[in-house]
Amino acid sequence: MIVKFVFDRCASLIGLILLSPLLAIISILIKIKMPGGPIFFCQRRVGQYGKLFTMYKFRSMTVNHCGSSVSVAGESRITPFGAKIRRYKIDELPELWNVLIGDMSFVGPRPDVPGYADLLQGKNRKVLKLKPGITGPASLKYRNEEEILALQVNPQKYNDEIIFPDKVRINIEYLENWSFWKDLRIIVYTILSKDLDQ
């Protein structure tokens, strides 16, 4: 996967340079519209081989909120401006830095908070061989995950029993059938907000 390594480093550097004006504007707007807190949301996530790393996102929630690791559309801890940048995935742009320094890849499973990796058993533990990604086949299928969870009586239970196992299945399939061209297709489909089966 040398080509994936080179692509991740080069594309993330170019992306950070080209998007620097947008990153600066979003940073300013966060300070204006969500004062009293940091610009970035930093959280420990599980990376390749189960190693923890710090993931960076634009902050989209209130400071010192009490909530679960599962985000649901419309919940009060998400600010109005935060909801907008989450809708268009702008809050995830700082993850380009994670890709540049090697913690993440453009394509791979979304990085989970500690605890979920402990649920992986048998063949499913193979998913830890992958670097977490900004996007991936499971991310495309569940790009409206917050809206799906908002319809559930118990969002946490639905995530743990339905969505999480399905994501693991999809990511194992991605690992076993990986190709660079499939990665490029996933990136393009992410930009176009299309499903992989379209």
C-alpha positions as protocol buffer text, in pm:
chain_id: "A"
residue {
  index: 1
  type: MET
  ca { x: 0 y: 0 z: 0 }
}
residue {
  index: 2
  type: ILE
  ca { x: 293 y: 235 z: -73 }
}
residue {
  index: 3
  type: VAL
  ca { x: 81 y: 420 z: -328 }
}
residue {
  index: 4
  type: LYS
  ca { x: -184 y: 481 z: -59 }
}
residue {
  index: 5
  type: PHE
  ca { x: 84 y: 614 z: 179 }
}
residue {
  index: 6
  type: VAL
  ca { x: 226 y: 854 z: -83 }
}
residue {
  index: 7
  type: PHE
  ca { x: -117 y: 968 z: -196 }
}
residue {
  index: 8
  type: ASP
  ca { x: -231 y: 1038 z: 161 }
}
residue {
  index: 9
  type: ARG
  ca { x: 74 y: 1251 z: 241 }
}
residue {
  index: 10
  type: CYS
  ca { x: 77 y: 1448 z: -84 }
}
residue {
  index: 11
  type: ALA
  ca { x: -299 y: 1501 z: -112 }
}
residue {
  index: 12
  type: SER
  ca { x: -339 y: 1604 z: 253 }
}
residue {
  index: 13
  type: LEU
  ca { x: -56 y: 1859 z: 225 }
}
residue {
  index: 14
  type: ILE
  ca { x: -204 y: 2005 z: -94 }
}
residue {
  index: 15
  type: GLY
  ca { x: -550 y: 2004 z: 65 }
}
residue {
  index: 16
  type: LEU
  ca { x: -432 y: 2190 z: 374 }
}
residue {
  index: 17
  type: ILE
  ca { x: -260 y: 2453 z: 158 }
}
residue {
  index: 18
  type: LEU
  ca { x: -552 y: 2502 z: -81 }
}
residue {
  index: 19
  type: LEU
  ca { x: -815 y: 2501 z: 193 }
}
residue {
  index: 20
  type: SER
  ca { x: -621 y: 2723 z: 435 }
}
residue {
  index: 21
  type: PRO
  ca { x: -840 y: 3030 z: 360 }
}
residue {
  index: 22
  type: LEU
  ca { x: -1157 y: 2827 z: 432 }
}
residue {
  index: 23
  type: LEU
  ca { x: -1001 y: 2679 z: 746 }
}
residue {
  index: 24
  type: ALA
  ca { x: -918 y: 3028 z: 868 }
}
residue {
  index: 25
  type: ILE
  ca { x: -1270 y: 3157 z: 797 }
}
residue {
  index: 26
  type: ILE
  ca { x: -1434 y: 2866 z: 980 }
}
residue {
  index: 27
  type: SER
  ca { x: -1200 y: 2918 z: 1275 }
}
residue {
  index: 28
  type: ILE
  ca { x: -1300 y: 3283 z: 1299 }
}
residue {
  index: 29
  type: LEU
  ca { x: -1671 y: 3203 z: 1270 }
}
residue {
  index: 30
  type: ILE
  ca { x: -1645 y: 2944 z: 1549 }
}
residue {
  index: 31
  type: LYS
  ca { x: -1489 y: 3204 z: 1779 }
}
residue {
  index: 32
  type: ILE
  ca { x: -1766 y: 3452 z: 1688 }
}
residue {
  index: 33
  type: LYS
  ca { x: -2068 y: 3220 z: 1690 }
}
residue {
  index: 34
  type: MET
  ca { x: -1954 y: 2981 z: 1964 }
}
residue {
  index: 35
  type: PRO
  ca { x: -1750 y: 3198 z: 2203 }
}
residue {
  index: 36
  type: GLY
  ca { x: -1601 y: 3072 z: 2526 }
}
residue {
  index: 37
  type: GLY
  ca { x: -1458 y: 2752 z: 2388 }
}
residue {
  index: 38
  type: PRO
  ca { x: -1179 y: 2617 z: 2168 }
}
residue {
  index: 39
  type: ILE
  ca { x: -1185 y: 2618 z: 1790 }
}
residue {
  index: 40
  type: PHE
  ca { x: -1091 y: 2254 z: 1764 }
}
residue {
  index: 41
  type: PHE
  ca { x: -1246 y: 1945 z: 1915 }
}
residue {
  index: 42
  type: CYS
  ca { x: -966 y: 1706 z: 2011 }
}
residue {
  index: 43
  type: GLN
  ca { x: -1046 y: 1351 z: 2117 }
}
residue {
  index: 44
  type: ARG
  ca { x: -855 y: 1028 z: 2164 }
}
residue {
  index: 45
  type: ARG
  ca { x: -958 y: 770 z: 1908 }
}
residue {
  index: 46
  type: VAL
  ca { x: -852 y: 416 z: 1824 }
}
residue {
  index: 47
  type: GLY
  ca { x: -616 y: 396 z: 1529 }
}
residue {
  index: 48
  type: GLN
  ca { x: -430 y: 131 z: 1336 }
}
residue {
  index: 49
  type: TYR
  ca { x: -344 y: -180 z: 1540 }
}
residue {
  index: 50
  type: GLY
  ca { x: -547 y: -38 z: 1829 }
}
residue {
  index: 51
  type: LYS
  ca { x: -303 y: 246 z: 1895 }
}
residue {
  index: 52
  type: LEU
  ca { x: -464 y: 559 z: 2037 }
}
residue {
  index: 53
  type: PHE
  ca { x: -417 y: 895 z: 1865 }
}
residue {
  index: 54
  type: THR
  ca { x: -564 y: 1244 z: 1895 }
}
residue {
  index: 55
  type: MET
  ca { x: -815 y: 1329 z: 1623 }
}
residue {
  index: 56
  type: TYR
  ca { x: -882 y: 1692 z: 1535 }
}
residue {
  index: 57
  type: LYS
  ca { x: -1214 y: 1835 z: 1418 }
}
residue {
  index: 58
  type: PHE
  ca { x: -1373 y: 2178 z: 1421 }
}
residue {
  index: 59
  type: ARG
  ca { x: -1579 y: 2212 z: 1739 }
}
residue {
  index: 60
  type: SER
  ca { x: -1952 y: 2188 z: 1668 }
}
residue {
  index: 61
  type: MET
  ca { x: -2091 y: 2137 z: 2017 }
}
residue {
  index: 62
  type: THR
  ca { x: -2130 y: 2336 z: 2334 }
}
residue {
  index: 63
  type: VAL
  ca { x: -1850 y: 2333 z: 2589 }
}
residue {
  index: 64
  type: ASN
  ca { x: -1870 y: 2092 z: 2884 }
}
residue {
  index: 65
  type: HIS
  ca { x: -2174 y: 1912 z: 2748 }
}
residue {
  index: 66
  type: CYS
  ca { x: -2275 y: 1577 z: 2889 }
}
residue {
  index: 67
  type: GLY
  ca { x: -2360 y: 1331 z: 2618 }
}
residue {
  index: 68
  type: SER
  ca { x: -2293 y: 989 z: 2474 }
}
residue {
  index: 69
  type: SER
  ca { x: -2035 y: 897 z: 2213 }
}
residue {
  index: 70
  type: VAL
  ca { x: -2322 y: 872 z: 1963 }
}
residue {
  index: 71
  type: SER
  ca { x: -2435 y: 1197 z: 1799 }
}
residue {
  index: 72
  type: VAL
  ca { x: -2800 y: 1243 z: 1703 }
}
residue {
  index: 73
  type: ALA
  ca { x: -2931 y: 1508 z: 1467 }
}
residue {
  index: 74
  type: GLY
  ca { x: -3110 y: 1792 z: 1643 }
}
residue {
  index: 75
  type: GLU
  ca { x: -2973 y: 1729 z: 1992 }
}
residue {
  index: 76
  type: SER
  ca { x: -2920 y: 2039 z: 2206 }
}
residue {
  index: 77
  type: ARG
  ca { x: -2543 y: 2001 z: 2252 }
}
residue {
  index: 78
  type: ILE
  ca { x: -2493 y: 2068 z: 1878 }
}
residue {
  index: 79
  type: THR
  ca { x: -2493 y: 2444 z: 1817 }
}
residue {
  index: 80
  type: PRO
  ca { x: -2679 y: 2600 z: 1519 }
}
residue {
  index: 81
  type: PHE
  ca { x: -2350 y: 2685 z: 1346 }
}
residue {
  index: 82
  type: GLY
  ca { x: -2212 y: 2345 z: 1443 }
}
residue {
  index: 83
  type: ALA
  ca { x: -2509 y: 2177 z: 1277 }
}
residue {
  index: 84
  type: LYS
  ca { x: -2431 y: 2358 z: 951 }
}
residue {
  index: 85
  type: ILE
  ca { x: -2066 y: 2257 z: 936 }
}
residue {
  index: 86
  type: ARG
  ca { x: -2156 y: 1901 z: 1037 }
}
residue {
  index: 87
  type: ARG
  ca { x: -2417 y: 1881 z: 761 }
}
residue {
  index: 88
  type: TYR
  ca { x: -2155 y: 1950 z: 495 }
}
residue {
  index: 89
  type: LYS
  ca { x: -1878 y: 1759 z: 680 }
}
residue {
  index: 90
  type: ILE
  ca { x: -1674 y: 2080 z: 708 }
}
residue {
  index: 91
  type: ASP
  ca { x: -1607 y: 1999 z: 1073 }
}
residue {
  index: 92
  type: GLU
  ca { x: -1390 y: 1709 z: 956 }
}
residue {
  index: 93
  type: LEU
  ca { x: -1147 y: 1915 z: 746 }
}
residue {
  index: 94
  type: PRO
  ca { x: -886 y: 1941 z: 1028 }
}
residue {
  index: 95
  type: GLU
  ca { x: -850 y: 1565 z: 997 }
}
residue {
  index: 96
  type: LEU
  ca { x: -632 y: 1643 z: 694 }
}
residue {
  index: 97
  type: TRP
  ca { x: -364 y: 1711 z: 955 }
}
residue {
  index: 98
  type: ASN
  ca { x: -416 y: 1363 z: 1098 }
}
residue {
  index: 99
  type: VAL
  ca { x: -367 y: 1222 z: 747 }
}
residue {
  index: 100
  type: LEU
  ca { x: -54 y: 1429 z: 691 }
}
residue {
  index: 101
  type: ILE
  ca { x: 114 y: 1309 z: 1011 }
}
residue {
  index: 102
  type: GLY
  ca { x: 16 y: 948 z: 945 }
}
residue {
  index: 103
  type: ASP
  ca { x: -251 y: 883 z: 1207 }
}
residue {
  index: 104
  type: MET
  ca { x: -526 y: 854 z: 947 }
}
residue {
  index: 105
  type: SER
  ca { x: -583 y: 789 z: 578 }
}
residue {
  index: 106
  type: PHE
  ca { x: -823 y: 950 z: 333 }
}
residue {
  index: 107
  type: VAL
  ca { x: -1012 y: 621 z: 304 }
}
residue {
  index: 108
  type: GLY
  ca { x: -1068 y: 376 z: 586 }
}
residue {
  index: 109
  type: PRO
  ca { x: -1304 y: 302 z: 875 }
}
residue {
  index: 110
  type: ARG
  ca { x: -1409 y: 599 z: 1085 }
}
residue {
  index: 111
  type: PRO
  ca { x: -1202 y: 607 z: 1407 }
}
residue {
  index: 112
  type: ASP
  ca { x: -1399 y: 491 z: 1709 }
}
residue {
  index: 113
  type: VAL
  ca { x: -1368 y: 609 z: 2066 }
}
residue {
  index: 114
  type: PRO
  ca { x: -1189 y: 365 z: 2301 }
}
residue {
  index: 115
  type: GLY
  ca { x: -1407 y: 73 z: 2398 }
}
residue {
  index: 116
  type: TYR
  ca { x: -1549 y: -28 z: 2062 }
}
residue {
  index: 117
  type: ALA
  ca { x: -1228 y: -202 z: 1956 }
}
residue {
  index: 118
  type: ASP
  ca { x: -1269 y: -427 z: 2260 }
}
residue {
  index: 119
  type: LEU
  ca { x: -1595 y: -558 z: 2111 }
}
residue {
  index: 120
  type: LEU
  ca { x: -1419 y: -691 z: 1801 }
}
residue {
  index: 121
  type: GLN
  ca { x: -1373 y: -1068 z: 1803 }
}
residue {
  index: 122
  type: GLY
  ca { x: -1224 y: -1326 z: 1568 }
}
residue {
  index: 123
  type: LYS
  ca { x: -1208 y: -1221 z: 1203 }
}
residue {
  index: 124
  type: ASN
  ca { x: -1353 y: -880 z: 1287 }
}
residue {
  index: 125
  type: ARG
  ca { x: -1030 y: -779 z: 1461 }
}
residue {
  index: 126
  type: LYS
  ca { x: -873 y: -762 z: 1115 }
}
residue {
  index: 127
  type: VAL
  ca { x: -1033 y: -420 z: 1082 }
}
residue {
  index: 128
  type: LEU
  ca { x: -765 y: -288 z: 1320 }
}
residue {
  index: 129
  type: LYS
  ca { x: -508 y: -346 z: 1045 }
}
residue {
  index: 130
  type: LEU
  ca { x: -653 y: -47 z: 866 }
}
residue {
  index: 131
  type: LYS
  ca { x: -572 y: 316 z: 932 }
}
residue {
  index: 132
  type: PRO
  ca { x: -891 y: 504 z: 1015 }
}
residue {
  index: 133
  type: GLY
  ca { x: -1013 y: 729 z: 738 }
}
residue {
  index: 134
  type: ILE
  ca { x: -1186 y: 1058 z: 675 }
}
residue {
  index: 135
  type: THR
  ca { x: -1426 y: 867 z: 452 }
}
residue {
  index: 136
  type: GLY
  ca { x: -1484 y: 505 z: 357 }
}
residue {
  index: 137
  type: PRO
  ca { x: -1746 y: 265 z: 223 }
}
residue {
  index: 138
  type: ALA
  ca { x: -1921 y: 247 z: 561 }
}
residue {
  index: 139
  type: SER
  ca { x: -1915 y: 627 z: 588 }
}
residue {
  index: 140
  type: LEU
  ca { x: -2086 y: 653 z: 251 }
}
residue {
  index: 141
  type: LYS
  ca { x: -2360 y: 410 z: 350 }
}
residue {
  index: 142
  type: TYR
  ca { x: -2417 y: 587 z: 681 }
}
residue {
  index: 143
  type: ARG
  ca { x: -2349 y: 946 z: 578 }
}
residue {
  index: 144
  type: ASN
  ca { x: -2693 y: 1032 z: 724 }
}
residue {
  index: 145
  type: GLU
  ca { x: -2620 y: 839 z: 1043 }
}
residue {
  index: 146
  type: GLU
  ca { x: -2723 y: 1120 z: 1277 }
}
residue {
  index: 147
  type: GLU
  ca { x: -3062 y: 1145 z: 1107 }
}
residue {
  index: 148
  type: ILE
  ca { x: -3106 y: 765 z: 1122 }
}
residue {
  index: 149
  type: LEU
  ca { x: -3026 y: 762 z: 1494 }
}
residue {
  index: 150
  type: ALA
  ca { x: -3265 y: 1051 z: 1557 }
}
residue {
  index: 151
  type: LEU
  ca { x: -3551 y: 823 z: 1451 }
}
residue {
  index: 152
  type: GLN
  ca { x: -3464 y: 553 z: 1705 }
}
residue {
  index: 153
  type: VAL
  ca { x: -3610 y: 517 z: 2052 }
}
residue {
  index: 154
  type: ASN
  ca { x: -3268 y: 418 z: 2187 }
}
residue {
  index: 155
  type: PRO
  ca { x: -2998 y: 562 z: 1955 }
}
residue {
  index: 156
  type: GLN
  ca { x: -2707 y: 417 z: 2153 }
}
residue {
  index: 157
  type: LYS
  ca { x: -2852 y: 64 z: 2144 }
}
residue {
  index: 158
  type: TYR
  ca { x: -2934 y: 90 z: 1773 }
}
residue {
  index: 159
  type: ASN
  ca { x: -2581 y: 205 z: 1698 }
}
residue {
  index: 160
  type: ASP
  ca { x: -2420 y: -71 z: 1905 }
}
residue {
  index: 161
  type: GLU
  ca { x: -2643 y: -355 z: 1781 }
}
residue {
  index: 162
  type: ILE
  ca { x: -2716 y: -257 z: 1420 }
}
residue {
  index: 163
  type: ILE
  ca { x: -2489 y: 13 z: 1278 }
}
residue {
  index: 164
  type: PHE
  ca { x: -2157 y: -77 z: 1441 }
}
residue {
  index: 165
  type: PRO
  ca { x: -2164 y: -447 z: 1337 }
}
residue {
  index: 166
  type: ASP
  ca { x: -2266 y: -351 z: 983 }
}
residue {
  index: 167
  type: LYS
  ca { x: -1981 y: -100 z: 960 }
}
residue {
  index: 168
  type: VAL
  ca { x: -1736 y: -368 z: 1075 }
}
residue {
  index: 169
  type: ARG
  ca { x: -1866 y: -603 z: 804 }
}
residue {
  index: 170
  type: ILE
  ca { x: -1831 y: -336 z: 537 }
}
residue {
  index: 171
  type: ASN
  ca { x: -1479 y: -242 z: 649 }
}
residue {
  index: 172
  type: ILE
  ca { x: -1363 y: -606 z: 654 }
}
residue {
  index: 173
  type: GLU
  ca { x: -1489 y: -640 z: 297 }
}
residue {
  index: 174
  type: TYR
  ca { x: -1303 y: -319 z: 207 }
}
residue {
  index: 175
  type: LEU
  ca { x: -980 y: -458 z: 357 }
}
residue {
  index: 176
  type: GLU
  ca { x: -1009 y: -790 z: 175 }
}
residue {
  index: 177
  type: ASN
  ca { x: -1082 y: -625 z: -162 }
}
residue {
  index: 178
  type: TRP
  ca { x: -869 y: -311 z: -138 }
}
residue {
  index: 179
  type: SER
  ca { x: -734 y: -133 z: -443 }
}
residue {
  index: 180
  type: PHE
  ca { x: -610 y: 221 z: -495 }
}
residue {
  index: 181
  type: TRP
  ca { x: -867 y: 279 z: -767 }
}
residue {
  index: 182
  type: LYS
  ca { x: -1146 y: 182 z: -527 }
}
residue {
  index: 183
  type: ASP
  ca { x: -1007 y: 440 z: -284 }
}
residue {
  index: 184
  type: LEU
  ca { x: -1023 y: 708 z: -553 }
}
residue {
  index: 185
  type: ARG
  ca { x: -1380 y: 604 z: -637 }
}
residue {
  index: 186
  type: ILE
  ca { x: -1481 y: 631 z: -270 }
}
residue {
  index: 187
  type: ILE
  ca { x: -1328 y: 978 z: -246 }
}
residue {
  index: 188
  type: VAL
  ca { x: -1511 y: 1096 z: -561 }
}
residue {
  index: 189
  type: TYR
  ca { x: -1841 y: 946 z: -442 }
}
residue {
  index: 190
  type: THR
  ca { x: -1793 y: 1116 z: -105 }
}
residue {
  index: 191
  type: ILE
  ca { x: -1750 y: 1454 z: -274 }
}
residue {
  index: 192
  type: LEU
  ca { x: -2056 y: 1390 z: -493 }
}
residue {
  index: 193
  type: SER
  ca { x: -2259 y: 1245 z: -200 }
}
residue {
  index: 194
  type: LYS
  ca { x: -2336 y: 932 z: -400 }
}
residue {
  index: 195
  type: ASP
  ca { x: -2381 y: 573 z: -282 }
}
residue {
  index: 196
  type: LEU
  ca { x: -2120 y: 321 z: -396 }
}
residue {
  index: 197
  type: ASP
  ca { x: -2384 y: 100 z: -554 }
}
residue {
  index: 198
  type: GLN
  ca { x: -2509 y: 380 z: -780 }
}
